[in-house]
PDB file of C-alpha atoms in Angstrom:
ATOM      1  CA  UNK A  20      20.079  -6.574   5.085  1.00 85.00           C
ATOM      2  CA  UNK A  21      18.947  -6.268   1.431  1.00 89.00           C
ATOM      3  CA  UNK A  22      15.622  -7.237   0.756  1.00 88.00           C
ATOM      4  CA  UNK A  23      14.131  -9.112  -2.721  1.00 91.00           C
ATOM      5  CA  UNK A  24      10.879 -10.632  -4.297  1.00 89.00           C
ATOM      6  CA  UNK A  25      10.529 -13.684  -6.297  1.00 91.00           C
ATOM      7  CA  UNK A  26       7.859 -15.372  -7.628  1.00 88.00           C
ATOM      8  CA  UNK A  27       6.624 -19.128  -5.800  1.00 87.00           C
ATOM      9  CA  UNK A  28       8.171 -20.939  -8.887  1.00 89.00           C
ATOM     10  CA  UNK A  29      11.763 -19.459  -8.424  1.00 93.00           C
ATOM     11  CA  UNK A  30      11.917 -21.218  -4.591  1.00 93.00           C
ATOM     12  CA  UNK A  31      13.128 -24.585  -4.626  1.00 92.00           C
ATOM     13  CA  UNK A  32      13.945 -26.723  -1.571  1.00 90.00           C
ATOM     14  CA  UNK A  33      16.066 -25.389  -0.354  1.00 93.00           C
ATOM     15  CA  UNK A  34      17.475 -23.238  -3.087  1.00 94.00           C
ATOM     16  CA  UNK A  35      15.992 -19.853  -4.720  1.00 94.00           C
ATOM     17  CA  UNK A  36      16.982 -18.269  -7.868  1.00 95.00           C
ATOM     18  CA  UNK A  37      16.650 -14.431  -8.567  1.00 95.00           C
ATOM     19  CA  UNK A  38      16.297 -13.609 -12.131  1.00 92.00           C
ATOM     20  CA  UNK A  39      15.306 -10.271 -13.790  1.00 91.00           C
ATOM     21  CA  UNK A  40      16.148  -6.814 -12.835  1.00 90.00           C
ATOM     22  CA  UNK A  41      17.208  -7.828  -9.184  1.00 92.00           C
ATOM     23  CA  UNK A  42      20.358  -9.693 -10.809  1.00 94.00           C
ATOM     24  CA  UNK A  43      22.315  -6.026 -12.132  1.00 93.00           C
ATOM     25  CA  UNK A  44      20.999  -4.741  -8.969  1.00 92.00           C
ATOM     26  CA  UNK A  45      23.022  -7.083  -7.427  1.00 94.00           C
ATOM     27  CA  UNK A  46      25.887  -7.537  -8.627  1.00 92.00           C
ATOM     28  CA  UNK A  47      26.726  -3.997 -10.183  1.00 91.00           C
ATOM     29  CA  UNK A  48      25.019  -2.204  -7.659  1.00 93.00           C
ATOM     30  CA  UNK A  49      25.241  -3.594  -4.743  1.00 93.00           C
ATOM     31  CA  UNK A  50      28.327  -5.579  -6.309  1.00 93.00           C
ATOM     32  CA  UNK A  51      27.269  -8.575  -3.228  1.00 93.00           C
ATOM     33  CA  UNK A  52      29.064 -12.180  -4.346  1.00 92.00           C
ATOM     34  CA  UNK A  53      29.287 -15.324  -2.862  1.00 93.00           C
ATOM     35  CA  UNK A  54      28.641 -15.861   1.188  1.00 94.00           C
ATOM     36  CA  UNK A  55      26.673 -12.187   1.887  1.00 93.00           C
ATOM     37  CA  UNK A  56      23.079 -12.815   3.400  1.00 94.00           C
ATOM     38  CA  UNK A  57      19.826 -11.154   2.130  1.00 92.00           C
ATOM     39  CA  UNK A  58      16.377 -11.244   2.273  1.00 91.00           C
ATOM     40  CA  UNK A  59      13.931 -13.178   0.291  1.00 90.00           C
ATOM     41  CA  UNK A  60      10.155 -13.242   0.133  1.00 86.00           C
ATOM     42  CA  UNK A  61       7.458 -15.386  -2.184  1.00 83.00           C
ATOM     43  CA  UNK A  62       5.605 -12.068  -1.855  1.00 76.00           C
ATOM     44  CA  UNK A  63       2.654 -14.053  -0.211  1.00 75.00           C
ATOM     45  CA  UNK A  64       3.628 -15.582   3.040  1.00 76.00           C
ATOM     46  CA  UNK A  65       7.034 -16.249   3.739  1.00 83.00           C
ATOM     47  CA  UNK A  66      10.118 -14.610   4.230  1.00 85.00           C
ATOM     48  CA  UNK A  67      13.740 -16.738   3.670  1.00 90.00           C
ATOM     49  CA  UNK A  68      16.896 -15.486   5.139  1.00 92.00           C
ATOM     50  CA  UNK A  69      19.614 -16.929   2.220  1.00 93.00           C
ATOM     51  CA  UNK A  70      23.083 -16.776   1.501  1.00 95.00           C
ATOM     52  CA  UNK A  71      24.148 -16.357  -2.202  1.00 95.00           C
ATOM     53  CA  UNK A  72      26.205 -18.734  -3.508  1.00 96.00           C
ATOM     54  CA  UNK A  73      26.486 -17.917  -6.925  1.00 94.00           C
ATOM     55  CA  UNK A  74      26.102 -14.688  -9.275  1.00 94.00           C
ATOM     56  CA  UNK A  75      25.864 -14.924 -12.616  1.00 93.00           C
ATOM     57  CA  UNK A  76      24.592 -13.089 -15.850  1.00 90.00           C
ATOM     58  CA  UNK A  77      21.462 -13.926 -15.602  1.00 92.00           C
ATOM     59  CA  UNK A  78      20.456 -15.054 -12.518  1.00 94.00           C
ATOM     60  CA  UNK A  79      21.607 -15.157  -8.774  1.00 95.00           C
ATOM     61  CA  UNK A  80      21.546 -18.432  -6.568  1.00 95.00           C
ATOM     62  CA  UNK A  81      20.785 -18.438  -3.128  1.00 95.00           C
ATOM     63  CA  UNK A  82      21.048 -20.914  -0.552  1.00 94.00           C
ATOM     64  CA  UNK A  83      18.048 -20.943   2.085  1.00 93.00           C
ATOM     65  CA  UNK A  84      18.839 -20.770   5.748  1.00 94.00           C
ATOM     66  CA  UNK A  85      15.831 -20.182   7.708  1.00 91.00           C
ATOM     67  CA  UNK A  86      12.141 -19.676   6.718  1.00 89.00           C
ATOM     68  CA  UNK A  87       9.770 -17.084   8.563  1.00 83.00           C
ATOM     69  CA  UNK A  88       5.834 -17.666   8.343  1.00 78.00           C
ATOM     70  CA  UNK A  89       5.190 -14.572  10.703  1.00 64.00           C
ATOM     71  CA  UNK A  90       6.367 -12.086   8.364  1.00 65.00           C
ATOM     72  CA  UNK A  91       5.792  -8.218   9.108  1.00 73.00           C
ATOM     73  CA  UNK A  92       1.946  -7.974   7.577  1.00 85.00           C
ATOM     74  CA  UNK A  93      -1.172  -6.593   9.358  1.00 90.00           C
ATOM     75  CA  UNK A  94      -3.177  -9.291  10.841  1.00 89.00           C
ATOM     76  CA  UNK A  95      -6.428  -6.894   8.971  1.00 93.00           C
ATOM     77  CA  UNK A  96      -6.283  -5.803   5.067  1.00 95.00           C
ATOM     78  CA  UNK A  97      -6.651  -1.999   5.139  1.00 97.00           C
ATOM     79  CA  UNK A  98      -7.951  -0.848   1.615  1.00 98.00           C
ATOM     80  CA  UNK A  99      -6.578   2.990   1.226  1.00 98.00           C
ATOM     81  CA  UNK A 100      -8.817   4.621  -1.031  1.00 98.00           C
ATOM     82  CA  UNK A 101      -6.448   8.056  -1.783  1.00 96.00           C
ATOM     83  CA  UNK A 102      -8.403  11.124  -4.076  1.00 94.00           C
ATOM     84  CA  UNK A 103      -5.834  12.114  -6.522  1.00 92.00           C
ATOM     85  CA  UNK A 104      -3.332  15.012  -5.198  1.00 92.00           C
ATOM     86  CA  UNK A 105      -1.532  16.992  -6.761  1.00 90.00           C
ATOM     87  CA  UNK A 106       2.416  17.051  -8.235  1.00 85.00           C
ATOM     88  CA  UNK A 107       4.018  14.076  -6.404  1.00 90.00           C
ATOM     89  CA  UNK A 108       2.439  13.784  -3.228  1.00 94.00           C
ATOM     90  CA  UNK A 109       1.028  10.273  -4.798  1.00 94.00           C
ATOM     91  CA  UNK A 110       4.443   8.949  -3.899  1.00 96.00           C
ATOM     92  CA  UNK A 111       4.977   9.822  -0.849  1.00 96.00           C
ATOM     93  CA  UNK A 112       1.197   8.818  -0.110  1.00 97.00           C
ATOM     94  CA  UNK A 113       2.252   5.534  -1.535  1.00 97.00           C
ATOM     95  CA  UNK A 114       5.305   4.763   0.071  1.00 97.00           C
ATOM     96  CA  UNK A 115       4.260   5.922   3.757  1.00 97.00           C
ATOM     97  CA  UNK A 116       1.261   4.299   3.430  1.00 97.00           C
ATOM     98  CA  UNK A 117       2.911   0.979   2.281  1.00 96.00           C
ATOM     99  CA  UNK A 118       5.532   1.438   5.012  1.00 96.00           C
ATOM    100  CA  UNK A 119       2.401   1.455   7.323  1.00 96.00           C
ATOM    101  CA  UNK A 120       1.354  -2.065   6.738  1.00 94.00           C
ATOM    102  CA  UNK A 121      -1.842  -1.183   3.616  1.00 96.00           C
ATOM    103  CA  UNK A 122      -2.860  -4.302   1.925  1.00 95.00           C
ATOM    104  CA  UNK A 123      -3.931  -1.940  -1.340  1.00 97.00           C
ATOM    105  CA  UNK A 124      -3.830   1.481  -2.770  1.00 98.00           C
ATOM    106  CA  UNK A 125      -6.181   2.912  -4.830  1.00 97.00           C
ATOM    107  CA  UNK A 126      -6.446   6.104  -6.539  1.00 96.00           C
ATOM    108  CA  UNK A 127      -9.981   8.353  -7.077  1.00 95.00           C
ATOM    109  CA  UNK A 128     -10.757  10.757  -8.749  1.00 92.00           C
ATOM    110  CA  UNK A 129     -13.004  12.788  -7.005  1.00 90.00           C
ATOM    111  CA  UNK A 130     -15.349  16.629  -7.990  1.00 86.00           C
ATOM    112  CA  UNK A 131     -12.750  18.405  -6.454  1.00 80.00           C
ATOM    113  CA  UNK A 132      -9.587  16.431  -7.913  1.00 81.00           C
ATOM    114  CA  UNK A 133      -7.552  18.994  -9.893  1.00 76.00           C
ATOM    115  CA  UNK A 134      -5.488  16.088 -11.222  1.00 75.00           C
ATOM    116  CA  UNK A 135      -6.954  14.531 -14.389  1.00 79.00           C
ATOM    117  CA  UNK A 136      -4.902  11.763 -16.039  1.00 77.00           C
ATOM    118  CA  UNK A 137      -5.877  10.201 -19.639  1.00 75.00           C
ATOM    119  CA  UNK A 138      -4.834   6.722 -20.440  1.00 77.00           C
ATOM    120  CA  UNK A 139      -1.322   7.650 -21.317  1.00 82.00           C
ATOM    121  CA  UNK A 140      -0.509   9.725 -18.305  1.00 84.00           C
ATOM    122  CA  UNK A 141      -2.493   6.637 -16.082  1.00 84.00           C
ATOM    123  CA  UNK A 142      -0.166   4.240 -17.384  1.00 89.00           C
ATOM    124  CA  UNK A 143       3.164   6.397 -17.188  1.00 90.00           C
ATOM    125  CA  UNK A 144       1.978   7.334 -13.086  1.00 90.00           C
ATOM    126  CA  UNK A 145       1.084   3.657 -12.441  1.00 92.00           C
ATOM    127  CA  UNK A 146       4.347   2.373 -13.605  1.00 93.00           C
ATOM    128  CA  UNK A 147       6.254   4.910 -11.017  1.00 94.00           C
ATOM    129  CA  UNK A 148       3.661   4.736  -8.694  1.00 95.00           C
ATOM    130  CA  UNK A 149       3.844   0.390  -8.304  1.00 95.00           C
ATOM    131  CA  UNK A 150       7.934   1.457  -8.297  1.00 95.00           C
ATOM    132  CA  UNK A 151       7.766   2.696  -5.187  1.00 96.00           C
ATOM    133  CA  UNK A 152       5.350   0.265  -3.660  1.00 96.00           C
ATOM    134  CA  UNK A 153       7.670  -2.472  -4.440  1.00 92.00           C
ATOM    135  CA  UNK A 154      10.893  -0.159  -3.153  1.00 93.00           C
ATOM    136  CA  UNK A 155       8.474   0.451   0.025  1.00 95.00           C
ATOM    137  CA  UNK A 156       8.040  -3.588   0.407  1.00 91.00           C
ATOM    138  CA  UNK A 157      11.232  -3.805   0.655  1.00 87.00           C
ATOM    139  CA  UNK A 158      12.645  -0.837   2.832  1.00 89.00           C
ATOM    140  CA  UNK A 159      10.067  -2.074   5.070  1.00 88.00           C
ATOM    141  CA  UNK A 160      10.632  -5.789   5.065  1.00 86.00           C
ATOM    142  CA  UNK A 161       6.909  -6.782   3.967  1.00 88.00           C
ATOM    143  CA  UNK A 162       6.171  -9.849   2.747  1.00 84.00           C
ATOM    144  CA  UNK A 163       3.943  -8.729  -0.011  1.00 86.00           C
ATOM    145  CA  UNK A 164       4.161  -5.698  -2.593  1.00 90.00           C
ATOM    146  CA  UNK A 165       0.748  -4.194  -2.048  1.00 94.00           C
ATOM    147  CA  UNK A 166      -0.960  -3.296  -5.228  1.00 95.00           C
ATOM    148  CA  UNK A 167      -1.462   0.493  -6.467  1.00 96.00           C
ATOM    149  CA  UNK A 168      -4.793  -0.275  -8.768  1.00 94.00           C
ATOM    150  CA  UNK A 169      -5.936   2.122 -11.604  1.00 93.00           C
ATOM    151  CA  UNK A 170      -7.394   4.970 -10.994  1.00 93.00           C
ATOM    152  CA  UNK A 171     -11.080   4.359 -10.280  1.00 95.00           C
ATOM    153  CA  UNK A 172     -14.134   6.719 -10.689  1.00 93.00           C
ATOM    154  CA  UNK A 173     -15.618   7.827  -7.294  1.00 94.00           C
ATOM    155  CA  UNK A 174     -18.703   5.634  -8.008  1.00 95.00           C
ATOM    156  CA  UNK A 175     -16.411   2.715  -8.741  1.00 96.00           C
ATOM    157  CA  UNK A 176     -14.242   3.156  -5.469  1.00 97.00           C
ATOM    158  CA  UNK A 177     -17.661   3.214  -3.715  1.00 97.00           C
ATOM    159  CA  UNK A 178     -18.767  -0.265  -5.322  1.00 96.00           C
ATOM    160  CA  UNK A 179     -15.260  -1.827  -4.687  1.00 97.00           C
ATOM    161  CA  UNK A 180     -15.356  -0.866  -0.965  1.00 96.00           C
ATOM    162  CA  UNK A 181     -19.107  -2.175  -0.558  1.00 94.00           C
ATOM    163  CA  UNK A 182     -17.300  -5.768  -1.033  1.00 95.00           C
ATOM    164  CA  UNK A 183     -15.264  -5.200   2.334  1.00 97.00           C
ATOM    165  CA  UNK A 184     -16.757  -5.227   5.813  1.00 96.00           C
ATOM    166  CA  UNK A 185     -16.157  -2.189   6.744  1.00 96.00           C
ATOM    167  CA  UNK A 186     -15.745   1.341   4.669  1.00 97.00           C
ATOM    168  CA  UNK A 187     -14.588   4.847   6.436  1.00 96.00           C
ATOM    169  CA  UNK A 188     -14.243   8.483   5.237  1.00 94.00           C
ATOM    170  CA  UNK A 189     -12.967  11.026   7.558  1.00 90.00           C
ATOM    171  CA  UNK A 190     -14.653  13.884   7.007  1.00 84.00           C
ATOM    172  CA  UNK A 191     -13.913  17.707   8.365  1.00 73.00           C
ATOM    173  CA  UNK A 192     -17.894  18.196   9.300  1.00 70.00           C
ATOM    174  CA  UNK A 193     -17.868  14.914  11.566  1.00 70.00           C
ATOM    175  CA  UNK A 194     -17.703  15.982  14.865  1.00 70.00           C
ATOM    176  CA  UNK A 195     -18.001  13.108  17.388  1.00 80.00           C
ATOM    177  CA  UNK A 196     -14.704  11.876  18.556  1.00 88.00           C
ATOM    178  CA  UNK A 197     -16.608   9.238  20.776  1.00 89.00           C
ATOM    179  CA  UNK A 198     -18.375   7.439  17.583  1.00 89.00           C
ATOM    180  CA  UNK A 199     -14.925   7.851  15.660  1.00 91.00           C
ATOM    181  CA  UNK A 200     -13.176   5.967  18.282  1.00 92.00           C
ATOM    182  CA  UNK A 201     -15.739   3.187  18.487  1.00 92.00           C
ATOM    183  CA  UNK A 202     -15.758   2.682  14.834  1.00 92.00           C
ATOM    184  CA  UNK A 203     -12.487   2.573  14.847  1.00 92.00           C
ATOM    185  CA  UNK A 204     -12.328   0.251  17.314  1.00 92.00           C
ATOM    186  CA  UNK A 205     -14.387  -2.194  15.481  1.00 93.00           C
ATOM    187  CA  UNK A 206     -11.752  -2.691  13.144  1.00 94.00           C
ATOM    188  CA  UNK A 207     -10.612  -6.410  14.234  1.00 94.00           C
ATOM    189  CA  UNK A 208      -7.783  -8.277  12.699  1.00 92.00           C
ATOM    190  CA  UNK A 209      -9.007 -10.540  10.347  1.00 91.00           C
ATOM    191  CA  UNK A 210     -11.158  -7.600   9.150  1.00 94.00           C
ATOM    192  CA  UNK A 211     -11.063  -5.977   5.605  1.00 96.00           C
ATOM    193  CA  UNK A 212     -11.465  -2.173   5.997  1.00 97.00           C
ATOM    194  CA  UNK A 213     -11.183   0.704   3.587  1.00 97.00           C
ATOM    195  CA  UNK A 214     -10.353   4.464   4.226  1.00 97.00           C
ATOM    196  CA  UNK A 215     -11.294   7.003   1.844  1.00 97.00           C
ATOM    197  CA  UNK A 216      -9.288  10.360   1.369  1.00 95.00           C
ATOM    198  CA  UNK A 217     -10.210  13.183  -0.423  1.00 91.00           C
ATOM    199  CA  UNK A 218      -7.867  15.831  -2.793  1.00 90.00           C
ATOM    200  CA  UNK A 219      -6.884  18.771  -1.389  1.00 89.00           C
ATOM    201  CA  UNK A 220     -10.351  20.465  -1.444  1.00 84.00           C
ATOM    202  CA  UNK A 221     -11.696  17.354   0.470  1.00 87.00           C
ATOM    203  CA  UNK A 222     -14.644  15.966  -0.313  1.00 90.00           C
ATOM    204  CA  UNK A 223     -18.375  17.528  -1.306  1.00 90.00           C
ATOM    205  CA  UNK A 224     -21.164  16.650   0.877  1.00 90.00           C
ATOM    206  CA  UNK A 225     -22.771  15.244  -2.165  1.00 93.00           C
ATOM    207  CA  UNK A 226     -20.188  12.897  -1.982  1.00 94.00           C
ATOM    208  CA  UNK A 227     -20.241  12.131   1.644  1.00 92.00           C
ATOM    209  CA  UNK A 228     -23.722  11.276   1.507  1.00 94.00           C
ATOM    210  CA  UNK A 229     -23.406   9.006  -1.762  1.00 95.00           C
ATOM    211  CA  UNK A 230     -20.609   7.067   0.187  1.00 95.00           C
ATOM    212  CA  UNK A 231     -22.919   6.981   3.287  1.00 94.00           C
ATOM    213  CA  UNK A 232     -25.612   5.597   0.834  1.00 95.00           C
ATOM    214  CA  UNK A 233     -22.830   2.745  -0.067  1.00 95.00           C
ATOM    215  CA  UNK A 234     -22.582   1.808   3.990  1.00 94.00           C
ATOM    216  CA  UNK A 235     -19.313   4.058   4.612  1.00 95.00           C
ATOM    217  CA  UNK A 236     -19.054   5.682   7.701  1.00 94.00           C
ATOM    218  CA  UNK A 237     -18.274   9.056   8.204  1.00 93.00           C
ATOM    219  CA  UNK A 238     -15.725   9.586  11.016  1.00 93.00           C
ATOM    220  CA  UNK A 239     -13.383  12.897  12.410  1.00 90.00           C
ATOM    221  CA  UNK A 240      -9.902  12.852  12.587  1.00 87.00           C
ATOM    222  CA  UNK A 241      -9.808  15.878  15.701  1.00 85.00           C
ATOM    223  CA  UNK A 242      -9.718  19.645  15.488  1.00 84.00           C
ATOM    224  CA  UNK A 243      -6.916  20.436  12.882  1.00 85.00           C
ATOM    225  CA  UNK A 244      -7.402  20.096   8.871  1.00 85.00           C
ATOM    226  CA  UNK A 245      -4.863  17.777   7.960  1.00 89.00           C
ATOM    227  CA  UNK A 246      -3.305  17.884   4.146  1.00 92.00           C
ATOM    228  CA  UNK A 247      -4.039  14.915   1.737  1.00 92.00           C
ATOM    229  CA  UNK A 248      -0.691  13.408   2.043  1.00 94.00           C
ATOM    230  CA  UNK A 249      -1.613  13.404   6.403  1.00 95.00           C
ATOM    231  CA  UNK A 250      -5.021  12.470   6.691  1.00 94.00           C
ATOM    232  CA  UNK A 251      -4.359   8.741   5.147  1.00 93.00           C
ATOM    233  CA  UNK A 252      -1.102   7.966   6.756  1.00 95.00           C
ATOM    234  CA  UNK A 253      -2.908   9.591  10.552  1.00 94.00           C
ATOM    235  CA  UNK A 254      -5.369   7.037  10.422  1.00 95.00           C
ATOM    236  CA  UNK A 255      -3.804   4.203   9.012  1.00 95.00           C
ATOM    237  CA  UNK A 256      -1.083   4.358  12.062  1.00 95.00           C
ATOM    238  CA  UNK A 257      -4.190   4.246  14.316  1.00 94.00           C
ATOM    239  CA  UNK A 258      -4.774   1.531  12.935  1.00 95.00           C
ATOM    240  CA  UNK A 259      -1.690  -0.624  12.981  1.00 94.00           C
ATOM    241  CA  UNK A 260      -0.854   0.369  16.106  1.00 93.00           C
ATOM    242  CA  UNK A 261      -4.569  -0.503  17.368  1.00 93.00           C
ATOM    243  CA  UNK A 262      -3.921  -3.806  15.065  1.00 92.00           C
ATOM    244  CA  UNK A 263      -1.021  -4.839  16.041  1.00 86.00           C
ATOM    245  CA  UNK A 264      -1.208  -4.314  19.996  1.00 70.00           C
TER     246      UNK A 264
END
């Protein structure tokens, strides 16, 4: 079933106008009409099965059958704080990771970061990058489009992630696999938690130990060195699965 996002204003009582983009997506696309069922969400905490009763120019009506308040969101907010990779692994970061249940996605640049964008290039990547988080929403039948932020300085990532309750960084010199899994345990839902990922060269240990002097806790994800685009996505299905059972 086809999946959309509208804003709280476009839901009425028991009908809900689509408007924007969604609307040639629709009907020249998808070309859908009259009596097919999708899927609607307010994009904070409710899903509405509908059928569409009318499509128009300029907007598509939909008639609301059924609302769902469970939704398909982790019952903790996982912050994923991703060093900047290189080429497009961003994307696929993004859209795994949004597939995965994150609440946010923010991108760092870090010492080791070969990736350097200036304002132009940030704007261009965020556009694309927010693209897929929304595409992701909606492949994965989430009820919100988590949000891919700007990219923040180390320091900065470090002072955002103070403001949650708990702050990891997986780290290839962490060894104890016993502490790891009791950390990670810790992680309740309810809970805000972020995970920071290094670039391809990983983190320095300056940096380690300026995120440890922020309260982050260094953890180990096993044996193997896992790429950029795997490190994020391995512990963040730890997580939901921990979360979520």
């Amino acid at each position: 079933m086809y999946h959309f996002f509208v804003n709280p204003d476009q839901i009425g009582d028991s009908v809900i106008r689509i408007m924007g983009p969604d609307v040639n997506h629709i009907k020249n696309v998808l070309r859908m009409g009259a009596g097919e069922q999708i899927l609607i969400s307010n994009g904070v905490d409710k899903d509405y099965l509908c059928e569409i009763t009318c499509v128009a120019s300029l907007e598509v009506t939909a008639k609301i059958l059924s609302v769902d308040e469970g939704g398909a969101e982790l019952p903790a907010r996982l912050y994923l704080f991703q060093g900047l990779p290189k080429g497009d692994k961003m994307e696929l970061i993004i859209q795994k990771a949004v597939e995965l249940g994150v609440h946010r996605i923010i991108p760092v640049e870090t010492r080791r970061a070969v990736v350097r964008l200036d304002k132009k290039k940030e704007e261009s990547k965020l556009r694309r990058w927010r693209a897929v988080s929304e595409s992701a929403a909606k492949q994965s039948k989430r009820l919100v489009i988590p949000e891919v932020s700007g990219v923040m300085s180390f320091q900065e990532a470090l002072a955002f992630a103070k403001e949650l309750e708990i702050t990891v960084i997986p780290f290839e010199h962490a060894k104890d696999m016993a502490e790891t899994k009791e950390i990670l345990s810790g992680i309740k839902p309810g809970m805000s938690a972020g995970i920071f990922i290094g670039p391809e060269g990983g983190f320095e240990d300056s940096e380690v130990e300026l995120a440890k002097s922020f309260g982050a806790k260094p953890i180990t994800l096993g044996k193997r060195i896992l790429r950029t685009e795997t490190a994020g996505l391995a512990i963040v299905s730890v997580l939901a699965f921990q979360l979520e059972g």
